[in-house]
CSV table of C-alpha atoms and ligand atoms in Angstrom, one decimal:
chain,number,residue,atom,x,y,z
L,1,UNK,CA,95.7,28.0,246.9
L,2,UNK,CA,92.3,29.6,246.5
L,3,UNK,CA,89.8,28.5,249.2
L,4,UNK,CA,87.2,31.1,248.2
L,5,UNK,CA,83.6,30.2,247.6
L,6,UNK,CA,80.4,32.0,246.8
L,7,UNK,CA,77.4,31.2,249.0
L,8,UNK,CA,74.1,33.0,248.6
L,9,UNK,CA,76.0,35.5,246.4
L,10,UNK,CA,78.3,36.3,249.3
L,11,UNK,CA,82.0,36.0,248.6
L,12,UNK,CA,83.6,33.9,251.4
L,13,UNK,CA,87.3,33.4,252.2
L,14,UNK,CA,86.7,29.6,252.6
L,15,UNK,CA,83.7,27.3,252.8
L,16,UNK,CA,83.5,26.7,256.6
L,17,UNK,CA,80.7,28.6,258.3
L,18,UNK,CA,79.7,28.5,261.9
L,19,UNK,CA,76.1,27.2,262.1
L,20,UNK,CA,73.4,28.4,264.4
L,21,UNK,CA,74.0,27.5,268.0
L,22,UNK,CA,74.3,28.9,271.5
L,23,UNK,CA,77.8,30.1,270.5
L,24,UNK,CA,76.3,32.5,268.0
L,25,UNK,CA,73.6,33.7,270.3
L,26,UNK,CA,75.8,36.5,271.9
L,27,UNK,CA,78.0,39.2,270.6
L,28,UNK,CA,81.0,37.7,272.5
L,29,UNK,CA,80.3,34.3,271.0
L,30,UNK,CA,80.1,35.7,267.5
L,31,UNK,CA,83.4,37.5,268.0
L,32,UNK,CA,85.0,34.3,269.2
L,33,UNK,CA,83.7,32.4,266.2
L,34,UNK,CA,85.3,35.0,263.9
L,35,UNK,CA,88.6,34.8,265.8
L,36,UNK,CA,88.2,31.0,265.6
L,37,UNK,CA,88.3,31.1,261.8
L,38,UNK,CA,84.6,31.1,260.6
L,39,UNK,CA,84.2,32.5,257.0
L,40,UNK,CA,80.6,33.5,258.0
L,41,UNK,CA,78.5,33.1,261.1
L,42,UNK,CA,74.8,32.1,261.3
L,43,UNK,CA,73.3,33.5,264.5
L,44,UNK,CA,71.3,31.4,266.9
L,45,UNK,CA,67.7,31.5,265.7
L,46,UNK,CA,65.4,34.2,266.9
L,47,UNK,CA,62.2,32.1,267.8
L,48,UNK,CA,59.0,33.9,267.3
L,49,UNK,CA,57.5,31.6,269.9
L,50,UNK,CA,59.8,33.1,272.5
L,51,UNK,CA,58.9,36.6,271.5
L,52,UNK,CA,55.1,35.8,271.8
L,53,UNK,CA,55.7,34.2,275.2
L,54,UNK,CA,57.7,37.2,276.3
L,55,UNK,CA,55.0,39.5,275.0
L,56,UNK,CA,52.3,37.6,276.8
L,57,UNK,CA,54.3,37.6,280.1
L,58,UNK,CA,55.0,41.3,279.7
L,59,UNK,CA,51.4,42.0,278.9
L,60,UNK,CA,50.3,39.9,281.9
L,61,UNK,CA,52.8,41.8,284.2
L,62,UNK,CA,51.5,45.1,282.9
L,63,UNK,CA,47.9,44.2,283.6
L,64,UNK,CA,48.8,43.2,287.1
L,65,UNK,CA,50.9,46.3,287.5
L,66,UNK,CA,48.3,48.6,286.0
L,67,UNK,CA,45.7,47.1,288.4
L,68,UNK,CA,47.8,47.9,291.4
L,69,UNK,CA,49.5,51.1,290.1
L,70,UNK,CA,47.5,52.6,287.2
L,71,UNK,CA,50.4,55.0,286.4
L,72,UNK,CA,52.6,52.0,285.4
L,73,UNK,CA,51.1,52.0,281.9
L,74,UNK,CA,51.8,55.6,281.3
L,75,UNK,CA,55.6,55.3,281.1
L,76,UNK,CA,55.7,52.0,279.2
L,77,UNK,CA,55.3,51.9,275.4
L,78,UNK,CA,52.2,50.4,274.0
L,79,UNK,CA,52.7,46.7,273.4
L,80,UNK,CA,50.2,45.8,270.8
L,81,UNK,CA,51.9,45.0,267.5
L,82,UNK,CA,55.3,46.5,268.4
L,83,UNK,CA,57.0,43.2,269.3
L,84,UNK,CA,59.5,44.9,271.6
L,85,UNK,CA,61.0,41.7,273.1
L,86,UNK,CA,62.8,40.9,269.9
L,87,UNK,CA,64.6,44.3,270.0
L,88,UNK,CA,67.5,42.8,272.1
L,89,UNK,CA,68.2,40.1,269.6
L,90,UNK,CA,68.1,42.5,266.7
L,91,UNK,CA,70.4,44.9,268.5
L,92,UNK,CA,72.8,42.0,269.1
L,93,UNK,CA,72.8,41.3,265.4
L,94,UNK,CA,73.4,45.0,264.6
L,95,UNK,CA,76.4,45.1,267.0
L,96,UNK,CA,77.7,41.8,265.7
L,97,UNK,CA,77.6,43.2,262.1
L,98,UNK,CA,79.6,46.2,263.3
L,99,UNK,CA,82.1,44.2,265.2
L,100,UNK,CA,83.1,41.4,262.9
L,101,UNK,CA,84.3,41.5,259.3
L,102,UNK,CA,82.8,38.2,258.1
L,103,UNK,CA,79.1,38.1,257.0
L,104,UNK,CA,76.6,37.6,259.7
L,105,UNK,CA,73.6,35.5,258.6
L,106,UNK,CA,70.6,36.0,260.8
L,107,UNK,CA,68.6,32.9,261.6
L,108,UNK,CA,64.9,33.2,262.2
L,109,UNK,CA,62.2,30.7,263.2
L,110,UNK,CA,58.7,32.1,263.0
L,111,UNK,CA,55.2,30.8,263.0
L,112,UNK,CA,53.1,33.6,261.7
L,113,UNK,CA,53.3,35.8,258.6
L,114,UNK,CA,54.0,38.9,260.8
L,115,UNK,CA,56.8,37.0,262.6
L,116,UNK,CA,58.5,36.0,259.4
L,117,UNK,CA,58.2,39.3,257.5
L,118,UNK,CA,58.4,41.9,260.2
L,119,UNK,CA,61.3,40.4,262.0
L,120,UNK,CA,63.1,39.6,258.7
L,121,UNK,CA,62.8,43.3,257.9
L,122,UNK,CA,64.3,44.3,261.3
L,123,UNK,CA,67.2,41.8,260.8
L,124,UNK,CA,67.8,43.3,257.4
L,125,UNK,CA,67.8,46.8,258.8
L,126,UNK,CA,70.3,45.6,261.5
L,127,UNK,CA,72.7,44.9,258.7
L,128,UNK,CA,72.5,41.1,258.4
L,129,UNK,CA,74.2,39.9,255.2
L,130,UNK,CA,71.5,37.3,254.6
L,131,UNK,CA,68.6,35.6,256.4
L,132,UNK,CA,68.4,31.9,257.2
L,133,UNK,CA,64.8,30.9,257.7
L,134,UNK,CA,64.8,27.9,260.0
L,135,UNK,CA,61.7,26.0,259.0
L,136,UNK,CA,61.5,24.0,262.2
L,137,UNK,CA,57.9,22.9,262.3
L,138,UNK,CA,56.2,19.7,263.5
L,139,UNK,CA,53.0,19.0,261.6
L,140,UNK,CA,51.2,17.0,264.3
L,141,UNK,CA,47.6,17.8,263.2
L,142,UNK,CA,46.3,14.7,261.2
L,143,UNK,CA,44.1,17.1,259.2
L,144,UNK,CA,47.2,18.9,257.9
L,145,UNK,CA,48.5,17.4,254.7
L,146,UNK,CA,52.1,17.4,253.4
L,147,UNK,CA,50.8,19.7,250.6
L,148,UNK,CA,49.5,22.1,253.2
L,149,UNK,CA,52.9,22.2,255.0
L,150,UNK,CA,54.8,22.7,251.8
L,151,UNK,CA,52.3,25.4,250.6
L,152,UNK,CA,52.8,27.3,253.9
L,153,UNK,CA,56.5,27.2,253.6
L,154,UNK,CA,56.4,28.4,250.0
L,155,UNK,CA,54.0,31.2,250.9
L,156,UNK,CA,56.3,32.2,253.8
L,157,UNK,CA,59.3,32.3,251.5
L,158,UNK,CA,57.4,34.4,248.9
L,159,UNK,CA,56.3,36.8,251.6
L,160,UNK,CA,59.8,37.3,253.0
L,161,UNK,CA,61.3,37.5,249.6
L,162,UNK,CA,58.9,40.2,248.6
L,163,UNK,CA,59.8,42.2,251.8
L,164,UNK,CA,63.6,42.0,252.0
L,165,UNK,CA,66.3,42.4,249.5
L,166,UNK,CA,69.1,40.5,251.2
L,167,UNK,CA,69.8,36.8,250.2
L,168,UNK,CA,67.5,34.2,251.7
L,169,UNK,CA,68.5,30.7,252.7
L,170,UNK,CA,66.0,28.1,253.9
L,171,UNK,CA,67.1,25.5,256.4
L,172,UNK,CA,65.1,22.4,256.0
L,173,UNK,CA,64.6,19.2,258.0
L,174,UNK,CA,64.9,15.9,256.1
L,175,UNK,CA,61.3,14.9,256.4
L,176,UNK,CA,59.8,15.9,253.1
L,177,UNK,CA,58.1,13.4,250.8
L,178,UNK,CA,59.8,14.9,247.7
L,179,UNK,CA,62.8,17.0,248.8
L,180,UNK,CA,63.9,17.7,245.3
L,181,UNK,CA,60.5,19.1,244.3
L,182,UNK,CA,60.4,21.1,247.6
L,183,UNK,CA,63.7,22.7,246.7
L,184,UNK,CA,62.4,23.6,243.2
L,185,UNK,CA,59.3,25.2,244.8
L,186,UNK,CA,61.6,27.2,247.1
L,187,UNK,CA,63.7,28.4,244.1
L,188,UNK,CA,60.5,29.4,242.3
L,189,UNK,CA,59.4,31.3,245.5
L,190,UNK,CA,62.6,33.4,245.4
L,191,UNK,CA,64.9,31.6,247.8
L,192,UNK,CA,68.7,31.9,247.2
L,193,UNK,CA,69.8,28.8,249.0
L,194,UNK,CA,69.0,25.8,251.1
L,195,UNK,CA,70.7,24.4,254.2
L,196,UNK,CA,70.5,20.6,254.4
L,197,UNK,CA,69.5,19.5,257.1
L,198,UNK,CA,68.4,20.8,260.5
L,199,UNK,CA,68.2,18.3,263.3
L,200,UNK,CA,65.0,18.1,265.3
L,201,UNK,CA,64.5,18.1,269.0
L,202,UNK,CA,63.8,14.5,270.1
L,203,UNK,CA,63.0,14.3,273.8
L,204,UNK,CA,63.7,11.0,275.7
L,205,UNK,CA,61.9,9.4,278.6
L,206,UNK,CA,63.8,9.4,281.8
L,207,UNK,CA,62.8,6.0,283.4
L,208,UNK,CA,63.9,7.2,286.9
L,209,UNK,CA,61.7,10.2,287.0
L,210,UNK,CA,59.1,9.1,284.4
L,211,UNK,CA,59.3,12.4,282.7
L,212,UNK,CA,60.3,13.6,279.2
L,213,UNK,CA,63.8,14.8,279.2
L,214,UNK,CA,65.0,17.4,276.7
L,215,UNK,CA,67.7,15.9,274.5
L,216,UNK,CA,69.6,17.8,271.9
L,217,UNK,CA,72.6,15.8,271.2
L,218,UNK,CA,75.7,16.9,269.4
L,219,UNK,CA,76.3,15.2,266.0
L,220,UNK,CA,77.7,11.7,265.7
L,221,UNK,CA,79.7,9.8,263.3
L,222,UNK,CA,77.5,9.0,260.3
L,223,UNK,CA,75.2,12.1,260.5
L,224,UNK,CA,76.8,13.3,257.4
L,225,UNK,CA,75.5,10.6,255.1
L,226,UNK,CA,71.9,11.6,254.5
L,227,UNK,CA,73.0,15.2,253.9
L,228,UNK,CA,75.8,14.1,251.6
L,229,UNK,CA,73.4,12.1,249.5
L,230,UNK,CA,71.0,15.0,249.0
L,231,UNK,CA,73.7,17.6,248.3
L,232,UNK,CA,75.1,15.2,245.7
L,233,UNK,CA,71.6,14.6,244.2
L,234,UNK,CA,70.8,18.4,244.0
L,235,UNK,CA,74.1,19.9,243.0
L,236,UNK,CA,74.0,21.3,239.5
L,237,UNK,CA,70.3,20.6,239.3
L,238,UNK,CA,69.1,23.6,241.2
L,239,UNK,CA,70.0,27.3,240.9
L,240,UNK,CA,70.1,27.5,244.7
L,241,UNK,CA,73.2,27.7,246.8
L,242,UNK,CA,73.7,24.6,248.8
L,243,UNK,CA,75.0,24.5,252.4
L,244,UNK,CA,75.5,21.4,254.3
L,245,UNK,CA,74.8,21.2,258.0
L,246,UNK,CA,75.4,18.1,260.0
L,247,UNK,CA,78.1,15.7,261.1
L,248,UNK,CA,81.3,17.7,260.4
L,249,UNK,CA,83.9,16.3,262.8
L,250,UNK,CA,87.0,16.9,260.8
L,251,UNK,CA,88.4,18.2,257.5
L,252,UNK,CA,87.4,15.0,255.7
L,253,UNK,CA,83.7,15.8,256.1
L,254,UNK,CA,84.3,19.3,254.7
L,255,UNK,CA,86.1,17.8,251.7
L,256,UNK,CA,83.3,15.2,251.2
L,257,UNK,CA,80.5,17.8,251.2
L,258,UNK,CA,82.4,20.0,248.7
L,259,UNK,CA,83.0,17.0,246.4
L,260,UNK,CA,79.3,16.3,246.6
L,261,UNK,CA,78.6,19.8,245.5
L,262,UNK,CA,78.1,22.0,248.5
L,263,UNK,CA,78.9,25.7,248.2
L,264,UNK,CA,79.5,26.0,251.9
L,265,UNK,CA,79.7,23.8,254.9
L,266,UNK,CA,78.2,24.7,258.3
L,267,UNK,CA,79.4,23.2,261.5
L,268,UNK,CA,77.8,23.5,264.9
L,269,UNK,CA,78.6,20.5,267.1
L,270,UNK,CA,82.4,20.6,266.4
L,271,UNK,CA,83.0,24.1,267.7
L,272,UNK,CA,80.6,23.4,270.6
L,273,UNK,CA,82.7,20.3,271.5
L,274,UNK,CA,86.2,21.6,270.8
L,275,UNK,CA,85.8,25.4,271.1
L,276,UNK,CA,85.6,28.1,268.3
L,277,UNK,CA,89.3,27.7,267.5
L,278,UNK,CA,88.4,24.3,266.0
L,279,UNK,CA,87.1,26.1,262.9
L,280,UNK,CA,90.6,27.1,262.0
L,281,UNK,CA,91.8,23.5,262.4
L,282,UNK,CA,89.1,22.4,260.0
L,283,UNK,CA,90.2,24.9,257.5
L,284,UNK,CA,93.9,24.0,257.9
L,285,UNK,CA,93.1,20.3,257.6
L,286,UNK,CA,91.0,20.9,254.5
L,287,UNK,CA,93.8,23.0,253.0
L,288,UNK,CA,96.2,20.1,253.6
L,289,UNK,CA,93.7,17.7,251.9
L,290,UNK,CA,93.6,20.0,248.9
L,291,UNK,CA,97.4,20.1,248.7
L,292,UNK,CA,97.5,16.4,248.9
L,293,UNK,CA,95.1,16.1,246.0
L,294,UNK,CA,96.9,18.9,244.1
L,295,UNK,CA,93.8,21.0,243.9
L,296,UNK,CA,94.5,24.7,243.5
L,297,UNK,CA,91.0,26.0,244.1
L,298,UNK,CA,87.8,24.9,245.7
L,299,UNK,CA,85.8,25.6,242.5
L,300,UNK,CA,88.1,23.1,240.7
L,301,UNK,CA,86.8,20.1,242.5
L,302,UNK,CA,83.5,21.1,243.9
L,303,UNK,CA,80.7,18.8,242.7
L,304,UNK,CA,83.1,16.3,241.2
L,305,UNK,CA,81.1,13.6,243.0
L,306,UNK,CA,77.7,15.0,242.5
L,307,UNK,CA,75.1,12.8,240.8
L,308,UNK,CA,75.2,15.0,237.7
L,309,UNK,CA,78.9,14.2,237.2
L,310,UNK,CA,79.0,10.5,238.2
L,311,UNK,CA,79.2,7.9,235.5
L,312,UNK,CA,76.8,5.8,237.6
L,313,UNK,CA,74.6,8.1,239.6
L,314,UNK,CA,72.4,5.2,240.5
L,315,UNK,CA,75.0,4.4,243.2
L,316,UNK,CA,73.4,7.2,245.3
L,317,UNK,CA,69.8,6.0,245.1
L,318,UNK,CA,69.4,2.3,244.3
L,319,UNK,CA,68.2,0.1,247.0
L,320,UNK,CA,71.5,-1.8,247.2
L,321,UNK,CA,70.5,-3.6,250.4
L,322,UNK,CA,71.1,-7.1,248.9
L,323,UNK,CA,74.5,-6.2,247.4
L,324,UNK,CA,75.6,-4.4,250.6
L,325,UNK,CA,74.5,-7.4,252.7
L,326,UNK,CA,76.5,-9.7,250.5
L,327,UNK,CA,79.6,-7.5,250.8
L,328,UNK,CA,79.3,-7.3,254.5
L,329,UNK,CA,78.0,-10.8,255.4
L,330,UNK,CA,79.1,-13.1,252.5
L,331,UNK,CA,78.4,-16.3,254.6
L,332,UNK,CA,74.9,-15.1,255.3
L,333,UNK,CA,74.4,-14.6,251.5
L,334,UNK,CA,75.6,-18.1,250.8
L,335,UNK,CA,73.4,-19.6,253.5
L,336,UNK,CA,70.3,-17.9,252.2
L,337,UNK,CA,71.2,-18.8,248.7
L,338,UNK,CA,71.4,-15.1,247.5
P,1,FMN,C1,72.9,23.2,271.1
P,1,FMN,C2,72.4,23.4,269.7
P,1,FMN,C3,71.6,24.6,269.4
P,1,FMN,C4,71.1,24.8,268.1
P,1,FMN,N1,70.4,25.9,267.9
P,1,FMN,C5,70.0,26.1,266.6
P,1,FMN,C6,69.3,27.3,266.3
P,1,FMN,O1,69.1,28.2,267.1
P,1,FMN,N2,68.8,27.4,265.0
P,1,FMN,C7,69.1,26.5,264.0
P,1,FMN,O2,68.6,26.7,262.9
P,1,FMN,N3,69.7,25.4,264.3
P,1,FMN,C8,70.2,25.2,265.6
P,1,FMN,N4,70.9,24.0,265.8
P,1,FMN,C9,71.1,23.1,264.8
P,1,FMN,C10,72.5,23.3,264.2
P,1,FMN,O3,72.7,24.6,263.6
P,1,FMN,C11,72.9,22.2,263.1
P,1,FMN,O4,72.0,22.4,262.0
P,1,FMN,C12,72.8,20.8,263.6
P,1,FMN,O5,73.3,20.7,264.9
P,1,FMN,C13,73.6,19.9,262.7
P,1,FMN,O6,74.9,20.3,262.6
P,1,FMN,P1,76.2,19.7,263.4
P,1,FMN,O7,76.2,18.2,263.2
P,1,FMN,O8,77.3,20.4,262.9
P,1,FMN,O9,75.9,20.0,264.8
P,1,FMN,C14,71.4,23.8,267.1
P,1,FMN,C15,72.1,22.7,267.4
P,1,FMN,C16,72.6,22.5,268.7
P,1,FMN,C17,73.5,21.2,269.0
């Protein structure tokens, strides 16, 4: 049986990729994810915000140090423009690339042009097989339009594409007015793939302490559906590689995403919940599913349930609320005369 798939031009032994998470933030974690069975590993994102905060803290410490001991500055490298605090992460990526035999995809979340381009260049030099740009951005300024946000993302992709040669995936959130058009713009800007979808940080109010509590929950049953729909709608209609990210709990979700048309399936919550070895269980379960359905290769059934290949693609998009209600609550339908 052939489980191989091609994602971002990378040949993978099977479609299950370890998504960005604290597990892939360290060399040890990345090794464990490879041992656990990942076909490729996306590192935890390098956040430019953290780098800038580190730089500011370091600069402030240096100023204080220089005031009390002027010689301090003489043995420290100049800070301006050199972005040293990222060096540890880039070095971790370099060592990970040397230590594991599966592709290491470096994830990056930046805010400035320098951040996106300079750090992407460093990650490429470190040997990353590809870069995943994590477009995690909250447009809270009422003066900023959706067109502004999209334009900024497109320009960023164009800039990074112009600078690095390795494949480029863009991880998007689901909140675009016209996701299909956005994906087309990304393809035109030189992206090689999209990852659908990231999940956003949604803090909760703690009623006891009356403070906001950080809350990043692991995925829940049903998180797959929005992603499944968009993968199915885009498959075959974009030249970009498609990776799914969200809601994989078992092998069934892997099979569903591939049927919808994904080239690869990322999973984050499942290995966090059950340990890195769970990746291998996903692959074995998926292999059993293929056997049961007499499929000899992934390419044979991938996209079989994409919109492009459905006899009635409307089933993915129509506002079927009334029909669904009638199916689920027939008495209510009768009572309302529907
Ligand atoms: C604890 C935690 C940390 C995460 N860190 C990152 C990150 O650094 N970069 C990123 O792009 N996504 C990050 N994510 C998002 C995941 O990669 C993934 O897109 C999301 O959790 C949905 O997939 P899942 O349902 O398999 O968890 C993180 C998710 C969790 C739960």
